[in-house]
mmCIF file of C-alpha atoms in Angstrom:
data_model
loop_
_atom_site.group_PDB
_atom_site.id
_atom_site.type_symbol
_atom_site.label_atom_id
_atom_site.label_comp_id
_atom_site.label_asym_id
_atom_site.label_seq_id
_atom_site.Cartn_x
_atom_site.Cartn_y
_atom_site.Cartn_z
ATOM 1 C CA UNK C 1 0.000 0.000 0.000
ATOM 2 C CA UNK C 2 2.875 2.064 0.750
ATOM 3 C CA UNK C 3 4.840 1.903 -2.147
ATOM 4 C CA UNK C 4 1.612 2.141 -4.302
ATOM 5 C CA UNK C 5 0.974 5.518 -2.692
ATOM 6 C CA UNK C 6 4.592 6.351 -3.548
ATOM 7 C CA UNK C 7 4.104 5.453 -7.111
ATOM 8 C CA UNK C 8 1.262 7.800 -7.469
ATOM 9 C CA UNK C 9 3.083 10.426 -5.764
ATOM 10 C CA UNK C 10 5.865 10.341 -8.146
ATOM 11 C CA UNK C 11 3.393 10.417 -11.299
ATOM 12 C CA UNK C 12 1.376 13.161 -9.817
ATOM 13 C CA UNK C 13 5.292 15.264 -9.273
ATOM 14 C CA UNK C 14 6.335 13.920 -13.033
ATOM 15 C CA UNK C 15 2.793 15.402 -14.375
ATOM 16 C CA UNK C 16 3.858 18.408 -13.104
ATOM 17 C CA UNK C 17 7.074 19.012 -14.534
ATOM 18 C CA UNK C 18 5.896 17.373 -18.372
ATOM 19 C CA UNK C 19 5.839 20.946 -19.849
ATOM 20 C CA UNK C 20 8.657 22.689 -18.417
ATOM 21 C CA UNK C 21 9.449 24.069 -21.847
ATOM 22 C CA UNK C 22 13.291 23.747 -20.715
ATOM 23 C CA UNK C 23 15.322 20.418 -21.100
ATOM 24 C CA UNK C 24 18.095 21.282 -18.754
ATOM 25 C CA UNK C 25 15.649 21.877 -16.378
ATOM 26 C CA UNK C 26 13.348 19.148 -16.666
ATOM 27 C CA UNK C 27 16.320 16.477 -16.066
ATOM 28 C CA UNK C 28 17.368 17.948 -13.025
ATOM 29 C CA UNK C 29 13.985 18.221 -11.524
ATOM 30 C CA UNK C 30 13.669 14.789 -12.510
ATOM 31 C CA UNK C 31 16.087 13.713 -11.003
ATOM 32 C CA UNK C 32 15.147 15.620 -7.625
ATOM 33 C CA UNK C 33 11.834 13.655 -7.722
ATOM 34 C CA UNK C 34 12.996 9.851 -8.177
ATOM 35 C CA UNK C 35 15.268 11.020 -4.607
ATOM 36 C CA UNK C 36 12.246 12.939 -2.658
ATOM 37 C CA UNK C 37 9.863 9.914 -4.044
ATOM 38 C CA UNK C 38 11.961 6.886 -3.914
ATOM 39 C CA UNK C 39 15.112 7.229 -2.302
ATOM 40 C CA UNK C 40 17.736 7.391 -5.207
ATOM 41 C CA UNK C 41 19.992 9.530 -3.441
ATOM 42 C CA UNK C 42 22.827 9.367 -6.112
ATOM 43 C CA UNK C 43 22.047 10.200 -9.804
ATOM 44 C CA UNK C 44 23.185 11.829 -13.229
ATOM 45 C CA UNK C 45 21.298 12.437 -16.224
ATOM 46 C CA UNK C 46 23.341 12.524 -19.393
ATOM 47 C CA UNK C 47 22.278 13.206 -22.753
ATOM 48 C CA UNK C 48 23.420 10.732 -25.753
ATOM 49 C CA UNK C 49 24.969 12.008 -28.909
ATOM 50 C CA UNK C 50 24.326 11.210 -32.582
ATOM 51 C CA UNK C 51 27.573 8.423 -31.936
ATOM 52 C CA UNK C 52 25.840 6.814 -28.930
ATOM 53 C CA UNK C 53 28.196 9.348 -26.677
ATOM 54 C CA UNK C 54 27.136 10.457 -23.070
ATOM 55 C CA UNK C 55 27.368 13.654 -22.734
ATOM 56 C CA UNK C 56 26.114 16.917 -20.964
ATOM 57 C CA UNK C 57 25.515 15.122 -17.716
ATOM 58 C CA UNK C 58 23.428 16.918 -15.058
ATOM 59 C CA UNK C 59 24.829 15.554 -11.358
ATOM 60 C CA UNK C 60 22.638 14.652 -8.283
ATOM 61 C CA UNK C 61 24.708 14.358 -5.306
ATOM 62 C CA UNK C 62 27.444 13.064 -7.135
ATOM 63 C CA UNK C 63 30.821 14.426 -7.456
ATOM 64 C CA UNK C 64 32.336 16.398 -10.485
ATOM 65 C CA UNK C 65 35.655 14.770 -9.844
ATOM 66 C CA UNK C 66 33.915 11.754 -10.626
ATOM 67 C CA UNK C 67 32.751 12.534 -13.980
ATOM 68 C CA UNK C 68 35.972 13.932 -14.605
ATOM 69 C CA UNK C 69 37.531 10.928 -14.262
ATOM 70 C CA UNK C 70 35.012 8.447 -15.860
ATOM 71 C CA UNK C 71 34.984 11.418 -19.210
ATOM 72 C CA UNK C 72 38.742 10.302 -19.012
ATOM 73 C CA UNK C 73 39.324 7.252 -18.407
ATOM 74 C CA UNK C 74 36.801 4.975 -17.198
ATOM 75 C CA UNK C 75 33.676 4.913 -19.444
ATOM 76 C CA UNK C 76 34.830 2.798 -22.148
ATOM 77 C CA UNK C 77 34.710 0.468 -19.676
ATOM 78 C CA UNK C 78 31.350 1.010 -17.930
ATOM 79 C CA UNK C 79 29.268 -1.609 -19.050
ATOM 80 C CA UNK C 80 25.801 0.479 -18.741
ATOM 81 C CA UNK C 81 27.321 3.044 -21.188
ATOM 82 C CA UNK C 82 25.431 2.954 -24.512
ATOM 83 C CA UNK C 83 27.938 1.519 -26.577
ATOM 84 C CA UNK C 84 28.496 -1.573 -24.607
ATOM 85 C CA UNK C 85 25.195 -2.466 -23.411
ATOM 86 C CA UNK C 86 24.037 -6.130 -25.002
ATOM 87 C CA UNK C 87 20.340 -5.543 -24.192
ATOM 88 C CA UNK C 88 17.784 -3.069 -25.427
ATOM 89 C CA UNK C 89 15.276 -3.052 -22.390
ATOM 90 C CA UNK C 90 14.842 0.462 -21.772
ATOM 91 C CA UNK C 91 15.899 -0.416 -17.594
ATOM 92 C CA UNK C 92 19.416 -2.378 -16.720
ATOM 93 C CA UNK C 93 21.543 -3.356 -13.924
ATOM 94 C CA UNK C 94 25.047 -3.797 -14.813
ATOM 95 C CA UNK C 95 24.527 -7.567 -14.193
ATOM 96 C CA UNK C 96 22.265 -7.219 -17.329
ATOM 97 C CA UNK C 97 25.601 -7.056 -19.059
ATOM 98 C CA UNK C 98 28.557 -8.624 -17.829
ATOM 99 C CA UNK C 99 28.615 -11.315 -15.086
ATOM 100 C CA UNK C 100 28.872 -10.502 -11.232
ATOM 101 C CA UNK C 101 32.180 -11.945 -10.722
ATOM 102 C CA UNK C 102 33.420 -10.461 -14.001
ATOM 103 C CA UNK C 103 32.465 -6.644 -12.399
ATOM 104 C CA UNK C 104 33.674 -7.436 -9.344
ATOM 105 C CA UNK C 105 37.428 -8.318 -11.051
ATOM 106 C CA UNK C 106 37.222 -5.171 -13.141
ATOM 107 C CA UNK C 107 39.229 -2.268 -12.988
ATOM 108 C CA UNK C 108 35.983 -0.639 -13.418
ATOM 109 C CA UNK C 109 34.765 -1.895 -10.307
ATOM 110 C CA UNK C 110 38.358 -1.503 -8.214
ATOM 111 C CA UNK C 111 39.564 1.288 -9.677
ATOM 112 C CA UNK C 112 36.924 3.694 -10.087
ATOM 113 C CA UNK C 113 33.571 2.913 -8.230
ATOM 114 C CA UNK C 114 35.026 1.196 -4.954
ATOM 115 C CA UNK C 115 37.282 4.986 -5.052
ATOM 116 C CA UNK C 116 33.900 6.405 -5.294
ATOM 117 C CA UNK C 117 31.717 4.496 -2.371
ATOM 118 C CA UNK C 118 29.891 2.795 -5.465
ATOM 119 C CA UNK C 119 28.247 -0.072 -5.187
ATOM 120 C CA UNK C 120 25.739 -0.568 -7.172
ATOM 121 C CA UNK C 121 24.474 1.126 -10.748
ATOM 122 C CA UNK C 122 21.096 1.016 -12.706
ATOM 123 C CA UNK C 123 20.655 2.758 -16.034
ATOM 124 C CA UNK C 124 17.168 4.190 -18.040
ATOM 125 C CA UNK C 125 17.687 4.427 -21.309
ATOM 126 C CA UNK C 126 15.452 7.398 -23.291
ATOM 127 C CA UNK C 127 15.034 7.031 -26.639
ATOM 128 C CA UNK C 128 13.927 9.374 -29.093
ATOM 129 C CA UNK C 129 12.806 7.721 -32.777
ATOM 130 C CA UNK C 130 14.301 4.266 -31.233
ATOM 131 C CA UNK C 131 17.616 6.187 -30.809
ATOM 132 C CA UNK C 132 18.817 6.827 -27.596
ATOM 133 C CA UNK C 133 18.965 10.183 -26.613
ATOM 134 C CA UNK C 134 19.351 10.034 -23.124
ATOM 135 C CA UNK C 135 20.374 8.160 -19.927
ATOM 136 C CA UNK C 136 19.551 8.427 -16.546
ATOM 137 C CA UNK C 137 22.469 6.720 -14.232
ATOM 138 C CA UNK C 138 21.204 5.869 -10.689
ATOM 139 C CA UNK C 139 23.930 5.125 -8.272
ATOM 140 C CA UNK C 140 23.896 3.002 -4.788
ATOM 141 C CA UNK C 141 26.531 3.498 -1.993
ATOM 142 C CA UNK C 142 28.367 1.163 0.050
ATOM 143 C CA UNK C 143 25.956 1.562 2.925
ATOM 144 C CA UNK C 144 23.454 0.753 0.929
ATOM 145 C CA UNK C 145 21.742 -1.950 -1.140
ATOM 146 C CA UNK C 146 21.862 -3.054 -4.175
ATOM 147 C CA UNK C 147 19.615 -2.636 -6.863
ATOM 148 C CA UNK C 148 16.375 -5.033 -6.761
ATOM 149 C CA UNK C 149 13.533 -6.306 -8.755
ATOM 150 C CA UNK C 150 11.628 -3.829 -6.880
ATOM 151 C CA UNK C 151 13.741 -0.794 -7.624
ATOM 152 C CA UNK C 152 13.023 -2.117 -11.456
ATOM 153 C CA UNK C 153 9.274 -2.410 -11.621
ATOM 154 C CA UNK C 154 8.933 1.207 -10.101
ATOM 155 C CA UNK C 155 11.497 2.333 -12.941
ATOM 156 C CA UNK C 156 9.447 0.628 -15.250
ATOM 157 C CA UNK C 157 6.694 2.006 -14.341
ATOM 158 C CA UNK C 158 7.588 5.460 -14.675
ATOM 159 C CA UNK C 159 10.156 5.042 -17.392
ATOM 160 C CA UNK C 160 6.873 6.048 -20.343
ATOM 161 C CA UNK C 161 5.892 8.949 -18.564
ATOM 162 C CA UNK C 162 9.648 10.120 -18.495
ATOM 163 C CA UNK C 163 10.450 9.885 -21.631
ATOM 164 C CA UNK C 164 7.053 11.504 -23.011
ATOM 165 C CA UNK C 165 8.386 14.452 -20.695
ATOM 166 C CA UNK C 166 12.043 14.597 -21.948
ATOM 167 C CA UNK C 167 10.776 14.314 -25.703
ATOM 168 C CA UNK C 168 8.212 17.326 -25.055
ATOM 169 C CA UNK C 169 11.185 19.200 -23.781
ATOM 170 C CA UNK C 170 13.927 18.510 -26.387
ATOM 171 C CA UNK C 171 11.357 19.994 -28.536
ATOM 172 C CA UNK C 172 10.675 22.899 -26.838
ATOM 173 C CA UNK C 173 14.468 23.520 -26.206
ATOM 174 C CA UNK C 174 14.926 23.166 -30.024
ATOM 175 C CA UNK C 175 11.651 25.633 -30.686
ATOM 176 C CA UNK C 176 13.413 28.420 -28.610
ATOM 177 C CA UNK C 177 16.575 28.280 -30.269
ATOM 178 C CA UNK C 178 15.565 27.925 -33.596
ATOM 179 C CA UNK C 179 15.505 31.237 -35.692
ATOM 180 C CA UNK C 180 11.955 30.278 -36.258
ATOM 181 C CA UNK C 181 10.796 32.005 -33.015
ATOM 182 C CA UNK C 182 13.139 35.137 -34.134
ATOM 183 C CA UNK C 183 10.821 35.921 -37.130
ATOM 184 C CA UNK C 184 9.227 39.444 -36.810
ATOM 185 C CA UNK C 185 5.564 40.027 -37.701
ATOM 186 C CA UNK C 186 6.261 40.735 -41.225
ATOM 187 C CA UNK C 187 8.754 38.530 -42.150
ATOM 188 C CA UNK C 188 6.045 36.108 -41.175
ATOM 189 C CA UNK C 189 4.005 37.760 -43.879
ATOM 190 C CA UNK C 190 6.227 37.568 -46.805
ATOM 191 C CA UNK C 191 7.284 33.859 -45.681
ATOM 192 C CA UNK C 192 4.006 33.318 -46.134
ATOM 193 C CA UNK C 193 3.761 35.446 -50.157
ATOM 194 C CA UNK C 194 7.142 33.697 -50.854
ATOM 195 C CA UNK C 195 5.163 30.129 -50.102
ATOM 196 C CA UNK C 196 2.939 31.630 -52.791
ATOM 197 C CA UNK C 197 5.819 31.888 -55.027
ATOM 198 C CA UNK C 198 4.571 35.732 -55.805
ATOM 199 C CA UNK C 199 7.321 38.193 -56.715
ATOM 200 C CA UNK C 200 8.943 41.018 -54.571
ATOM 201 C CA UNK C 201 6.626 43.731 -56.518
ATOM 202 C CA UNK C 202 3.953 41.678 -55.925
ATOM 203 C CA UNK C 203 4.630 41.105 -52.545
ATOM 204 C CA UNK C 204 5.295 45.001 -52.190
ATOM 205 C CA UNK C 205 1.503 45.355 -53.620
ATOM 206 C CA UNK C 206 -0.029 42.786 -50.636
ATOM 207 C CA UNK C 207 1.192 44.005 -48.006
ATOM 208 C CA UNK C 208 0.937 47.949 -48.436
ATOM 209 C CA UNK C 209 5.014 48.305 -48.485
ATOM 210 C CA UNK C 210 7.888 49.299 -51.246
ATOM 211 C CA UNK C 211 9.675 47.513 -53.060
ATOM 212 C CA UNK C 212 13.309 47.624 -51.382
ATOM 213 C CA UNK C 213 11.605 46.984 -47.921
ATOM 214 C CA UNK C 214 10.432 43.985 -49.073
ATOM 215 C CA UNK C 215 14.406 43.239 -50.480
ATOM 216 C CA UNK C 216 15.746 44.266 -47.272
ATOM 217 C CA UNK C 217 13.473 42.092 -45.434
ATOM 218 C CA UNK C 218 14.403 39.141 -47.535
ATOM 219 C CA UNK C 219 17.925 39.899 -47.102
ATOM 220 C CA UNK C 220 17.200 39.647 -43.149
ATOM 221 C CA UNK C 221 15.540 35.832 -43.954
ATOM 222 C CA UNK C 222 18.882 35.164 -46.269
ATOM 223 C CA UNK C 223 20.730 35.591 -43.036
ATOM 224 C CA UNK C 224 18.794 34.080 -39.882
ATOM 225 C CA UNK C 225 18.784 30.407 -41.708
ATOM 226 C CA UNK C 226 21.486 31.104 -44.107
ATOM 227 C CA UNK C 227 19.806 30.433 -47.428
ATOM 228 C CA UNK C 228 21.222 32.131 -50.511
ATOM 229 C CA UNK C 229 17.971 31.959 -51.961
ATOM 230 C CA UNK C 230 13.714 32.156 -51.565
ATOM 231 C CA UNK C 231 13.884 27.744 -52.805
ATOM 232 C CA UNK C 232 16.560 27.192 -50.481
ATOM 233 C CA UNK C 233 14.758 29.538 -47.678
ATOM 234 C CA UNK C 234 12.051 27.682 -47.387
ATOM 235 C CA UNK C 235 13.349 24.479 -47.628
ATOM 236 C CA UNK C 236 15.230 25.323 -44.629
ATOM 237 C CA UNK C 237 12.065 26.558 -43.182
ATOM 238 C CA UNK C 238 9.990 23.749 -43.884
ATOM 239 C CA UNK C 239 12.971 20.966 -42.605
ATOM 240 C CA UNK C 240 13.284 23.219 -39.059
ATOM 241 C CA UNK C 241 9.334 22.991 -38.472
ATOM 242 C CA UNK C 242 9.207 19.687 -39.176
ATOM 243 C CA UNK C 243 11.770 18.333 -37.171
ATOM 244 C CA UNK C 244 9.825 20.246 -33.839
ATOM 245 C CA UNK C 245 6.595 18.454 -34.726
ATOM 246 C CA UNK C 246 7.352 15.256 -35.827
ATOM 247 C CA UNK C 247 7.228 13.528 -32.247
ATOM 248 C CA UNK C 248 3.867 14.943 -31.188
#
């Protein structure tokens, strides 16, 4: 009964934080709900690169000197990193991937998390178009226990509703940096007489304005998505609003 309340707890905190509008801070708020709601003290989310990279990690009680070191020397060897898992299930233990004795002998394990208080590690994988795009690392200390079947059916349940939110927010990230939202009033307006294909002294005509403003205006669009022409203009137009909408 307990831990169903705590389920429905976390879902009503992750419902609040779905439109954030701001992907940096959706992960860390996240993050600061699966500790207030379930206990996971020790966490990192990371986003993934087009070459299955981690990178960009936002830290929860962990230690920059940690990620320091694992950007430089350990995470080729970290078998939860995305280009050595063996599974695709969107929740794994490390045991998921190499054996229990084979961790325990590795440097990765005696080297790196025992220097850390490490003991244990679960991963969530987000994917975006069945391409990862993010991770969320979840760490256990020596004083604590390791990961359980338990700790992976609450993951599992939430793991949907997290990556709805993360996708929502990657797109709204990419909306307010793309020169889309930098588009004055009237630029809108001859985007939208260009899309016609009508000429600039027909354009001029439409919309009550000369000639030249219209050709300075254009020269404006030329610039903010660097098209040296109207075709190539709103090509790049058309490829920027699709790639925003496409997930919803």
């Amino acid at each position: 009964m307990q831990e169903s309340k705590e389920l429905l707890n976390t879902v009503q905190s992750l419902a609040k934080i779905q439109i954030n509008q701001n992907l940096e801070t959706y992960r860390y708020d996240v993050l600061n709900i699966l500790y207030e709601k379930l206990g996971f003290k020790s966490s990192l989310f990371w986003l993934v690169d087009d070459q299955k990279n981690l990178v960009n990690p936002i830290l929860f009680n962990i230690e920059e000197s940690l990620i320091r070191e694992y950007f430089q020397y350990f995470q080729k060897h970290d078998p939860l990193h995305p280009k050595n898992i063996k599974h695709t299930q969107a929740i794994q233990s490390i045991t998921n991937n190499v054996s229990e004795k084979e961790y325990l002998n590795s440097d990765y394990h005696n080297l790196f998390m025992s220097k850390y208080n490490v003991r244990d590690e679960m991963a969530i994988y987000i994917q975006v178009d069945n391409v990862y795009a993010g991770v969320i690392g979840l760490l256990r200390e020596n004083d604590e226990l390791n990961f359980n079947q338990n700790d992976y059916t609450k993951l599992n349940f939430l793991i949907q509703m997290i990556e709805n939110g993360f996708i929502f927010n990657l797109q709204s990230t990419a909306l307010a940096r793309s020169p889309l939202t930098t588009l004055t009033n009237r630029e809108e307006e001859i985007v939208i007489e260009i899309a016609k294909g009508k000429k600039n002294y027909e354009i001029a005509r439409q919309l009550f304005i000369s000639e030249n403003t219209v050709k300075k205006h254009l020269q404006n669009l030329f610039q903010k998505f660097e098209a040296r022409n109207r075709i190539e203009l709103l090509y790049k137009i058309s490829n920027i609003k699709s790639s925003i909408t496409s997930n919803f």
